[in-house]
mmCIF file of N, CA, C and O in Angstrom:
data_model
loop_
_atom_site.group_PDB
_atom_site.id
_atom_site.type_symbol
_atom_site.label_atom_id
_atom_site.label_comp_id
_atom_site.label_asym_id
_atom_site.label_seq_id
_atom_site.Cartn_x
_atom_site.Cartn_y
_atom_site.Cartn_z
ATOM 1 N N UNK A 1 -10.133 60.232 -122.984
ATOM 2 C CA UNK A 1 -9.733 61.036 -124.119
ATOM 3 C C UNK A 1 -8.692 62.051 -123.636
ATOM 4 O O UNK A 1 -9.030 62.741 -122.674
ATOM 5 N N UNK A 2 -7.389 62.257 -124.201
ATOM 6 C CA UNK A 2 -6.567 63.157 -124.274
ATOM 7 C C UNK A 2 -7.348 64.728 -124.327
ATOM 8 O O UNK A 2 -8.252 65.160 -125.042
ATOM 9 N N UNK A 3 -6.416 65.434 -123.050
ATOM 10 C CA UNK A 3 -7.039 66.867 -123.279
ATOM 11 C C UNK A 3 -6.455 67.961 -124.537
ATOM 12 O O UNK A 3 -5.264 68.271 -124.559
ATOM 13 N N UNK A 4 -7.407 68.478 -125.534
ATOM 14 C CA UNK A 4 -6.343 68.803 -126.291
ATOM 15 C C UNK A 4 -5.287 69.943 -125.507
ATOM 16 O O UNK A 4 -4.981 70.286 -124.365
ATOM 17 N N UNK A 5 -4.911 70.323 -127.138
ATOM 18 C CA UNK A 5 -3.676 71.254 -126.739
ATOM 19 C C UNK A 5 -4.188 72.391 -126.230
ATOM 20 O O UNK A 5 -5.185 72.602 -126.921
ATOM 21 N N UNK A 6 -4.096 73.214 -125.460
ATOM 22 C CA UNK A 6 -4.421 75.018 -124.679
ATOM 23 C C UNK A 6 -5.734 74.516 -123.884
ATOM 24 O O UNK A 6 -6.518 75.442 -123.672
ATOM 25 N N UNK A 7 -6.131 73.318 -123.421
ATOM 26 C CA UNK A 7 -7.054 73.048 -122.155
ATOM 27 C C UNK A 7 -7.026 73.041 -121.189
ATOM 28 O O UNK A 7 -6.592 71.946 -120.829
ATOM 29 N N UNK A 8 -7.332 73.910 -120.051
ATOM 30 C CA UNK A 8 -6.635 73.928 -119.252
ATOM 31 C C UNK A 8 -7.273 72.324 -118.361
ATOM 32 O O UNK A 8 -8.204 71.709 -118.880
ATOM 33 N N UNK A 9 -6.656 71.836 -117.075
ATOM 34 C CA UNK A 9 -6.597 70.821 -116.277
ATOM 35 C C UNK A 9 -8.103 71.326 -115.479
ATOM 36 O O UNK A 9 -9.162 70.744 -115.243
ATOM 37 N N UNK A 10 -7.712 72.369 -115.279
ATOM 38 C CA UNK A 10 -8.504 72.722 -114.281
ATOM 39 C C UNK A 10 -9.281 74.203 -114.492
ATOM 40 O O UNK A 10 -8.508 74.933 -115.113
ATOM 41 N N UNK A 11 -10.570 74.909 -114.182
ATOM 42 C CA UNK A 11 -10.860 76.080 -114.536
ATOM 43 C C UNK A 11 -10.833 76.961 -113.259
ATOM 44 O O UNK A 11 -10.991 76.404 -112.173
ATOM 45 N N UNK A 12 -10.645 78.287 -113.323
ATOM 46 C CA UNK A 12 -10.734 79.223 -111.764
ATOM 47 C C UNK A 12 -12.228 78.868 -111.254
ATOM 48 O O UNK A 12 -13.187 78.470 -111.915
ATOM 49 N N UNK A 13 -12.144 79.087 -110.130
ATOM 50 C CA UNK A 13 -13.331 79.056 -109.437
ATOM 51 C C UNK A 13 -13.531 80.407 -109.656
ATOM 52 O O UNK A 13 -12.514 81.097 -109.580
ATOM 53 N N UNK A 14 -15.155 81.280 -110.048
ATOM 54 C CA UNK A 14 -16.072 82.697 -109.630
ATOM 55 C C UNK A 14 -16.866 82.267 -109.090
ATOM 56 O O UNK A 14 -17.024 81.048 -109.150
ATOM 57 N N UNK A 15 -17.621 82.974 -108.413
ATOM 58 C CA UNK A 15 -18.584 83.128 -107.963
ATOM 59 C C UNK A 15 -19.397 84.892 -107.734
ATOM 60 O O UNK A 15 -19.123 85.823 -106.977
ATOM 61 N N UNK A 16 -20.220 84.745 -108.557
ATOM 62 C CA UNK A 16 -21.343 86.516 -108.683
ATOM 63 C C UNK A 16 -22.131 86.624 -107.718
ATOM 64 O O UNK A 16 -23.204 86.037 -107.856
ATOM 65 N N UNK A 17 -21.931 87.284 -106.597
ATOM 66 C CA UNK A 17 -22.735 87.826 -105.348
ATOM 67 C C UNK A 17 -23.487 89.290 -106.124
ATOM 68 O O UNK A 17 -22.952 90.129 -106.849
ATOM 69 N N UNK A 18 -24.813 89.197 -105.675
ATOM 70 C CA UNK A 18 -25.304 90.834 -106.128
ATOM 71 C C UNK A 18 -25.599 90.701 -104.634
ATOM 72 O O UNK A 18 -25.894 89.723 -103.946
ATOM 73 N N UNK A 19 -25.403 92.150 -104.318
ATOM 74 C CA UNK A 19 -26.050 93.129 -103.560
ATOM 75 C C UNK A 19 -27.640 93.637 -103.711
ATOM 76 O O UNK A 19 -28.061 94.413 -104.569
ATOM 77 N N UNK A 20 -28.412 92.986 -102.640
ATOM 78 C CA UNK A 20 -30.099 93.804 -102.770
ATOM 79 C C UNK A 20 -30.426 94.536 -101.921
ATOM 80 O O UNK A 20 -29.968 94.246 -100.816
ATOM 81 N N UNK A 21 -31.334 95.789 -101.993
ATOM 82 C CA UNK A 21 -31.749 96.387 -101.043
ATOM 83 C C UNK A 21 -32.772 95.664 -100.112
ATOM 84 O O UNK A 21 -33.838 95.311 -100.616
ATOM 85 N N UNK A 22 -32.581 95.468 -99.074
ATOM 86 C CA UNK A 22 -33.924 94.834 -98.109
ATOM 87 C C UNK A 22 -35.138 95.162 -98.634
ATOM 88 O O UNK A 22 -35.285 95.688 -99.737
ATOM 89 N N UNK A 23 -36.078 94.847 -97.824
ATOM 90 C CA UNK A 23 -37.744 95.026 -97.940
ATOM 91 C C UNK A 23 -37.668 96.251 -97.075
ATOM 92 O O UNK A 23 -38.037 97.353 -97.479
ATOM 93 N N UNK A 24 -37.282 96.077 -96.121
ATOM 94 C CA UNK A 24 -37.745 96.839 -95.283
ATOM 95 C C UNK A 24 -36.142 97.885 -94.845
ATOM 96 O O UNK A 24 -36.145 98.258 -93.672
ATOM 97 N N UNK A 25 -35.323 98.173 -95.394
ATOM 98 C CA UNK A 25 -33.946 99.208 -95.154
ATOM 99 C C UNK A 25 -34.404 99.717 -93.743
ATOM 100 O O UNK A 25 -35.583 100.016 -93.553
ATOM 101 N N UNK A 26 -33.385 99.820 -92.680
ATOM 102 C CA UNK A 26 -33.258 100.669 -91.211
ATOM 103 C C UNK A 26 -33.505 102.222 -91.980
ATOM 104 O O UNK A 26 -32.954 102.500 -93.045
ATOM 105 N N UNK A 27 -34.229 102.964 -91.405
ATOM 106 C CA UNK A 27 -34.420 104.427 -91.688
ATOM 107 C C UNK A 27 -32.473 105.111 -90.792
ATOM 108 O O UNK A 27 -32.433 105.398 -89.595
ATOM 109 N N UNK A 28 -31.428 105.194 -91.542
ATOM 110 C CA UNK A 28 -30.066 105.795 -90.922
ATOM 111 C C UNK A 28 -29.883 107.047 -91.071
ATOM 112 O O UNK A 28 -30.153 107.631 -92.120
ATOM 113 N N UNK A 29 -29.322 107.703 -89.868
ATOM 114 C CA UNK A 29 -29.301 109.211 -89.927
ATOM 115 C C UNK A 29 -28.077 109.205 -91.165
ATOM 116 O O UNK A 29 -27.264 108.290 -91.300
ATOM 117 N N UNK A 30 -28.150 110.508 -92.074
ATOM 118 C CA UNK A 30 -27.312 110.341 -92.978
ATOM 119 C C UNK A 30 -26.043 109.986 -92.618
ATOM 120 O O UNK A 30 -25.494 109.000 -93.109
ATOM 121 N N UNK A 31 -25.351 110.931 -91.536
ATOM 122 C CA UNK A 31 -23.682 110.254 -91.357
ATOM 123 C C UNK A 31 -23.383 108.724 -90.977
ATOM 124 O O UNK A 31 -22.422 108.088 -91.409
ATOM 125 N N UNK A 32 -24.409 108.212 -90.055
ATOM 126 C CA UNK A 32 -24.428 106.906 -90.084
ATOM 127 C C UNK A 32 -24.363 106.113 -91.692
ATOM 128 O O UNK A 32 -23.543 105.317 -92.149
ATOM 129 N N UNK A 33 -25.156 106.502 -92.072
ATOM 130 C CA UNK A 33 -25.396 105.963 -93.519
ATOM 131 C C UNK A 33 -24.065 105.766 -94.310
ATOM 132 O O UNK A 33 -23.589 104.755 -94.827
ATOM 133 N N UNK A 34 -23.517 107.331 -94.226
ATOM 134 C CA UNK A 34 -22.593 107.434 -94.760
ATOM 135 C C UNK A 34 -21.141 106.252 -94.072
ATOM 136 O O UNK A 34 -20.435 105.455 -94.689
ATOM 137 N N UNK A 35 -21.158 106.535 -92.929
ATOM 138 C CA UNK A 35 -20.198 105.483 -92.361
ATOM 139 C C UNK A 35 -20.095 103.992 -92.636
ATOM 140 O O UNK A 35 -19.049 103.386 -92.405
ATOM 141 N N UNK A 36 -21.263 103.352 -93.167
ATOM 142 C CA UNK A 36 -21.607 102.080 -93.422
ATOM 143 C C UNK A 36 -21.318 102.335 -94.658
ATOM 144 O O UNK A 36 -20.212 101.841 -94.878
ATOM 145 N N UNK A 37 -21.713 102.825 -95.547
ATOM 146 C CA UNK A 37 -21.469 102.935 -96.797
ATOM 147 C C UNK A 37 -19.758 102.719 -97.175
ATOM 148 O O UNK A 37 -19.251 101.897 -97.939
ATOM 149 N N UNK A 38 -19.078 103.817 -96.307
ATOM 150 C CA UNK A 38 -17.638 103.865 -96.503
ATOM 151 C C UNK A 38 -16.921 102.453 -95.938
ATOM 152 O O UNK A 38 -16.226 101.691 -96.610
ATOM 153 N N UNK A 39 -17.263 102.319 -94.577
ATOM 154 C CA UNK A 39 -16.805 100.677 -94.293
ATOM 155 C C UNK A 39 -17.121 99.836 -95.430
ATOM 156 O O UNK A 39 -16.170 99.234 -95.927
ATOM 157 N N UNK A 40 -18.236 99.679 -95.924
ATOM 158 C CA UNK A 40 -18.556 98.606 -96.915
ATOM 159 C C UNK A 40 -17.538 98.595 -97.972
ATOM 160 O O UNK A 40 -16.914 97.625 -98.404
ATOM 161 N N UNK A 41 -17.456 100.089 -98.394
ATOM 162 C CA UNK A 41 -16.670 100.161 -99.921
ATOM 163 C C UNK A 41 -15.064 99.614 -99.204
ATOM 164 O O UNK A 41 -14.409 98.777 -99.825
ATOM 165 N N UNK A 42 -14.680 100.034 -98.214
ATOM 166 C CA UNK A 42 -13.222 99.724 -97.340
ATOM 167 C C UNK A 42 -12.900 98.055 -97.174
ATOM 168 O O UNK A 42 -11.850 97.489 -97.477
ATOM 169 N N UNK A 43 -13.961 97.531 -96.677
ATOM 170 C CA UNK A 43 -13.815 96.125 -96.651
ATOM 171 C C UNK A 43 -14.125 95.179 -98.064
ATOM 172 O O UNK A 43 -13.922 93.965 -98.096
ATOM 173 N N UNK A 44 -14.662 95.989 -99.231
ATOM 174 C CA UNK A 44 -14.628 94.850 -100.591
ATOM 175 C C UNK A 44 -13.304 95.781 -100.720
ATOM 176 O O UNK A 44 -12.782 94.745 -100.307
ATOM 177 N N UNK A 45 -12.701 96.310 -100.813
ATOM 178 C CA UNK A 45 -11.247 97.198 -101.067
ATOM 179 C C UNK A 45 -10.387 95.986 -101.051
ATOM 180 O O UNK A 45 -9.818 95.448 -102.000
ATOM 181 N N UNK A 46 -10.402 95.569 -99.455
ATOM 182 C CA UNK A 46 -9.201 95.173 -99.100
ATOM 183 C C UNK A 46 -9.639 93.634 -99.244
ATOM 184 O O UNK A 46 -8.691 92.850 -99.226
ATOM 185 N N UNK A 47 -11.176 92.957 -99.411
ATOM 186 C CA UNK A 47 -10.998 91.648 -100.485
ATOM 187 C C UNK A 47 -10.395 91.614 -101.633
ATOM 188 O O UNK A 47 -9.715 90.664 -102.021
ATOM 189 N N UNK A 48 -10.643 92.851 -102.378
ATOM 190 C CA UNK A 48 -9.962 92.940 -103.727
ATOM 191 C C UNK A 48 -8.487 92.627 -103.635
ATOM 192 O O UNK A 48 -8.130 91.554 -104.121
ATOM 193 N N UNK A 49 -7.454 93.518 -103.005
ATOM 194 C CA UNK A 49 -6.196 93.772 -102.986
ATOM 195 C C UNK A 49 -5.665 92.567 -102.171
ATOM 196 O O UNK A 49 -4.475 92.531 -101.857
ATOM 197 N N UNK A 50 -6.445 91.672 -101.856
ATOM 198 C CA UNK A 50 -5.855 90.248 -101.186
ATOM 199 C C UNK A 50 -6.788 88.932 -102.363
ATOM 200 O O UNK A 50 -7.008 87.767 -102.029
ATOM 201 N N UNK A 51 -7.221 89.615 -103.832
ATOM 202 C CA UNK A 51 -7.117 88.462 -104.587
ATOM 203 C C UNK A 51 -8.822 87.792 -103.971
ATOM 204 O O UNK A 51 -9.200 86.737 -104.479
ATOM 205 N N UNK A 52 -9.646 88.414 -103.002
ATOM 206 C CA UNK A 52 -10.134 87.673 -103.008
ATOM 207 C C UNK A 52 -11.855 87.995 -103.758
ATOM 208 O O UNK A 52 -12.830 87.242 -103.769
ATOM 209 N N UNK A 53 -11.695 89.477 -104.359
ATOM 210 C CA UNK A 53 -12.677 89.881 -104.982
ATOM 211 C C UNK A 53 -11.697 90.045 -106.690
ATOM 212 O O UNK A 53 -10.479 90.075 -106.862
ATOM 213 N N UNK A 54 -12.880 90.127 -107.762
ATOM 214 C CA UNK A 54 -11.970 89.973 -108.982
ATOM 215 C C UNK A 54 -12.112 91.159 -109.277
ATOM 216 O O UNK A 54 -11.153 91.909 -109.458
ATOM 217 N N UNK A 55 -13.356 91.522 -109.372
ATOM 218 C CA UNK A 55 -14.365 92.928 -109.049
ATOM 219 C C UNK A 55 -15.861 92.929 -109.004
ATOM 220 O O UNK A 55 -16.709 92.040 -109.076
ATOM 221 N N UNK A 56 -15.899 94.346 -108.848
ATOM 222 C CA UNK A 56 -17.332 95.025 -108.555
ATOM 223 C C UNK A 56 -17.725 96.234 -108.168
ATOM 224 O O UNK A 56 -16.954 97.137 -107.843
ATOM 225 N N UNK A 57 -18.610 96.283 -108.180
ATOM 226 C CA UNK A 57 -19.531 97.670 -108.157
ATOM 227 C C UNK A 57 -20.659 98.049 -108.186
ATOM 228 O O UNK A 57 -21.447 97.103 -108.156
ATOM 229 N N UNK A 58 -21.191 99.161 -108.238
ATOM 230 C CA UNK A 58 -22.356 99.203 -108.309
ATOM 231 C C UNK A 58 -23.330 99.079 -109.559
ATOM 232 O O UNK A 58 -22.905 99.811 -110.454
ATOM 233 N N UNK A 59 -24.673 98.301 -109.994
ATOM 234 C CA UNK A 59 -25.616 98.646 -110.625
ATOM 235 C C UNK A 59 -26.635 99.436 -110.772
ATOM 236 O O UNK A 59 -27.713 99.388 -110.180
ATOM 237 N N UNK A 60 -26.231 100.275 -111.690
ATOM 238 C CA UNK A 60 -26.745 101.526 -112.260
ATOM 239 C C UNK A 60 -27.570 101.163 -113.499
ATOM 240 O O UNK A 60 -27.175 100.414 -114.392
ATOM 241 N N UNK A 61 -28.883 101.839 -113.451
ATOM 242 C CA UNK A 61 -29.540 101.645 -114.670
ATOM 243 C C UNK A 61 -29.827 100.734 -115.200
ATOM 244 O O UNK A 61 -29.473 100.388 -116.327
ATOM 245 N N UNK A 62 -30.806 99.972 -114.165
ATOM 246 C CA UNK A 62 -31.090 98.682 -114.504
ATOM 247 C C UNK A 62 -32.643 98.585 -114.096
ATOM 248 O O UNK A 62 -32.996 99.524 -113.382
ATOM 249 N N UNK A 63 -33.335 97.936 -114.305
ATOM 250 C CA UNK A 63 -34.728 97.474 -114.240
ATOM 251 C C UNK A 63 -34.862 97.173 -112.715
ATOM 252 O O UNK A 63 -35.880 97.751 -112.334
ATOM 253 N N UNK A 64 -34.655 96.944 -112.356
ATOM 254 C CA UNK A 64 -34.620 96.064 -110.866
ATOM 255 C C UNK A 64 -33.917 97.210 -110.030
ATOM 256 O O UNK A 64 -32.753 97.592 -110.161
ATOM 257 N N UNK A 65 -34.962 97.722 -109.057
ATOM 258 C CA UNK A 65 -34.147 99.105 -108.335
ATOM 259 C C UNK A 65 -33.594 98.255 -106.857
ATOM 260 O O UNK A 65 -32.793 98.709 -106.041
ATOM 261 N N UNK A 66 -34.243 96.981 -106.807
ATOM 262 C CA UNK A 66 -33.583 96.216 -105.638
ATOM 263 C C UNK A 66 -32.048 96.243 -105.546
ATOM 264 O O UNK A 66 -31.298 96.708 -104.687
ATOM 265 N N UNK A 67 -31.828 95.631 -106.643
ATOM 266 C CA UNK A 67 -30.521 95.167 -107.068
ATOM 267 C C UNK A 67 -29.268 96.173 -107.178
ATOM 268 O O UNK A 67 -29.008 96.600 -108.303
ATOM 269 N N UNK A 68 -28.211 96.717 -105.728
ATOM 270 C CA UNK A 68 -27.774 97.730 -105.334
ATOM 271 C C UNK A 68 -26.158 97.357 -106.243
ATOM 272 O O UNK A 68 -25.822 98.410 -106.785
ATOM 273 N N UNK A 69 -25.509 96.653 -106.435
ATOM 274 C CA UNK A 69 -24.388 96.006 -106.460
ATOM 275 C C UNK A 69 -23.902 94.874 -106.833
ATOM 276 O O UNK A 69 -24.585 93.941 -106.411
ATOM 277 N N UNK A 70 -22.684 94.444 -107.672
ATOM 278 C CA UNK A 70 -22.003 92.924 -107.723
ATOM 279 C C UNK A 70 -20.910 92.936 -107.165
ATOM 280 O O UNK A 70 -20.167 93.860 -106.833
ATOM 281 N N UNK A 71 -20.821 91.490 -107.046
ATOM 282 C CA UNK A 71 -19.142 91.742 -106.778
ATOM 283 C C UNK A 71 -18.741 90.111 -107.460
ATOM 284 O O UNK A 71 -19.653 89.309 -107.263
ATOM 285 N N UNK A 72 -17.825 89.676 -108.029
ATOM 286 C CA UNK A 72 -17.415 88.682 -108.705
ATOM 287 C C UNK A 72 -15.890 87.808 -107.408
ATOM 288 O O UNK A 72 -14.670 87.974 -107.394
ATOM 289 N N UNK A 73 -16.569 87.170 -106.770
ATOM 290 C CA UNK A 73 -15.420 86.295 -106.012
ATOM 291 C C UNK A 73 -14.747 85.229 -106.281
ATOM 292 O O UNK A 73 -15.291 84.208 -106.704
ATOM 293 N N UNK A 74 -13.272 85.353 -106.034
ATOM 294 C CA UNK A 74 -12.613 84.263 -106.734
ATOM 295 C C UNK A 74 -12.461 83.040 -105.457
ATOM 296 O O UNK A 74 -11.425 82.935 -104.800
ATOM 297 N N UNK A 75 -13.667 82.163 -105.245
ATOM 298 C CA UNK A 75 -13.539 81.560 -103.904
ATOM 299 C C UNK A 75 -15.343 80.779 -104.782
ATOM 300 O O UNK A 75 -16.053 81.111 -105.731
ATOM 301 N N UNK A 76 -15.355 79.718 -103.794
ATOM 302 C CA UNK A 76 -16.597 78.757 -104.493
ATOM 303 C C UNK A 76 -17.481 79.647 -104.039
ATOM 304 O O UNK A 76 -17.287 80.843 -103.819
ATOM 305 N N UNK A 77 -18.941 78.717 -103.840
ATOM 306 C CA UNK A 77 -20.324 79.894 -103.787
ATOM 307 C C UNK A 77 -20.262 79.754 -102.114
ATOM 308 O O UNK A 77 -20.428 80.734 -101.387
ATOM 309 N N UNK A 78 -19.980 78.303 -101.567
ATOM 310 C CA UNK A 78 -20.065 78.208 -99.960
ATOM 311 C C UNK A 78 -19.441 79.619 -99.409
ATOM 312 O O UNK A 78 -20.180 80.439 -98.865
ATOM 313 N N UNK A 79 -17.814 79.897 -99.607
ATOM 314 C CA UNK A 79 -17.143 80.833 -99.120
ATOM 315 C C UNK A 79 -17.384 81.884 -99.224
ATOM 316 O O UNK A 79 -17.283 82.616 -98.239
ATOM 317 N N UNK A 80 -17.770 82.347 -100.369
ATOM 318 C CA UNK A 80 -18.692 83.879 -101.176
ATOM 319 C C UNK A 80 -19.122 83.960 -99.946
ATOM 320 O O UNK A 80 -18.533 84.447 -98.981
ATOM 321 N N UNK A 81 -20.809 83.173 -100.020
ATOM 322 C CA UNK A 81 -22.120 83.586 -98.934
ATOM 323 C C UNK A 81 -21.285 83.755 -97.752
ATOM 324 O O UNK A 81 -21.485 84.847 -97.221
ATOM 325 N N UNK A 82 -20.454 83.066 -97.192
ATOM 326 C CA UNK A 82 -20.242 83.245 -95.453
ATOM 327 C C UNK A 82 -19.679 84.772 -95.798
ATOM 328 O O UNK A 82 -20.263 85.697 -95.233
ATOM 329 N N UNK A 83 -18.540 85.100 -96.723
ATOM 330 C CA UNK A 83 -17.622 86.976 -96.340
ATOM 331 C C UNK A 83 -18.994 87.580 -97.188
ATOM 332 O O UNK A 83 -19.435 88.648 -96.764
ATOM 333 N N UNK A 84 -19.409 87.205 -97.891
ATOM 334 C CA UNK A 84 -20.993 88.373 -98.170
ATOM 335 C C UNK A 84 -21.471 88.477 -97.232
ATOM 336 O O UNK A 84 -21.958 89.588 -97.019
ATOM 337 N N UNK A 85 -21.604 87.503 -96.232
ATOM 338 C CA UNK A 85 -22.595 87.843 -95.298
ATOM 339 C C UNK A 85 -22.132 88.375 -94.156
ATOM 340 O O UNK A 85 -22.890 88.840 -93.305
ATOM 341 N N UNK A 86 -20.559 88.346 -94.015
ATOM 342 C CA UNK A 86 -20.129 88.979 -93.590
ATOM 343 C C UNK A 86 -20.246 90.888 -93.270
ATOM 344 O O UNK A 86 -20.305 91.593 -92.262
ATOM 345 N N UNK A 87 -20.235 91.087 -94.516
ATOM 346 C CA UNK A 87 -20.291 92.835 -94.861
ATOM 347 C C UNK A 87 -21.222 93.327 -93.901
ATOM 348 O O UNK A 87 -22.360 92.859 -93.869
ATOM 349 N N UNK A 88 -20.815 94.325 -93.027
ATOM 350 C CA UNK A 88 -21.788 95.592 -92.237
ATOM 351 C C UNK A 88 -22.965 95.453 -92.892
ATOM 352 O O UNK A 88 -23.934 94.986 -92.293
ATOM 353 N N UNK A 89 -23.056 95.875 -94.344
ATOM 354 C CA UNK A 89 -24.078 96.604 -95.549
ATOM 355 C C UNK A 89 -25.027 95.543 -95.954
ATOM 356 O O UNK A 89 -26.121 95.725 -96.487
ATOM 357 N N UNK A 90 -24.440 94.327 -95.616
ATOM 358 C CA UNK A 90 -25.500 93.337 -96.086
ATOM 359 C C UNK A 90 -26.043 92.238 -95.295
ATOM 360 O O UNK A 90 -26.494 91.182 -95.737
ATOM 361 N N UNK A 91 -25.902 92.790 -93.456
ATOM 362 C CA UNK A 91 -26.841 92.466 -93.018
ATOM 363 C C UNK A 91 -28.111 91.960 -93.429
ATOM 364 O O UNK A 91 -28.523 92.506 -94.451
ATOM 365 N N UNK A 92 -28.931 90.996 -92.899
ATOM 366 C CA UNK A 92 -30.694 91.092 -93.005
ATOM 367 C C UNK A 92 -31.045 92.611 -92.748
ATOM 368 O O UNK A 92 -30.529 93.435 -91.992
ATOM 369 N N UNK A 93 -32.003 92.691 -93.555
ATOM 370 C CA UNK A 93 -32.684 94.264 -93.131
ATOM 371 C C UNK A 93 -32.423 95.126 -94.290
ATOM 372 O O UNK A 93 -33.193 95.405 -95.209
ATOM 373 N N UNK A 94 -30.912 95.595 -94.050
ATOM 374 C CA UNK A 94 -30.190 96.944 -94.605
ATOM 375 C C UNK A 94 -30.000 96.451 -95.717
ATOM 376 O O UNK A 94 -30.209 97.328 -96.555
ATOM 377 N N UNK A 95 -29.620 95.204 -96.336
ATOM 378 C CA UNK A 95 -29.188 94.930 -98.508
ATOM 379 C C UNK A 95 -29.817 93.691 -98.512
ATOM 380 O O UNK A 95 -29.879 93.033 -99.550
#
């Protein structure tokens, strides 16, 4: 069957990573904390500004106090998990 007219060929790839808090979070002296925190926000920065985050942020006010963050990647789900798992912040343990 003919595709109609305004279909596209092909659709973008997303993929929705959330951010969770561990079971068990490292107890971090605050400036540490703070330093991970700032790397984290620094490195989805500069996924963003290279196209490879669409966006994200944090979840606020939600039922689920696990659930710290999204981020929406323009890359399949394989590639997502490896640079998610990448992040300082989302180590096992700490998200």
């Amino acid at each position: 069957m003919e595709r109609p007219l305004g279909v596209p060929a092909s659709f973008d790839v997303r993929t929705i990573v959330y951010l969770r808090r561990g079971t068990n979070p490292p107890d971090l002296a605050e400036k540490a904390s703070t330093e991970l925190h700032h790397s984290h926000l620094a490195h989805l920065a500069e996924l963003g500004r290279r196209g490879i985050i669409a966006a994200n942020g944090p979840l606020l006010d939600q039922s689920d106090k696990t659930l710290r963050g999204m981020s929406v990647y323009t890359l399949d789900a394989i590639e997502a998990r490896r640079l998610g798992r990448s992040v300082a912040a989302a180590q096992p343990g700490r998200r």
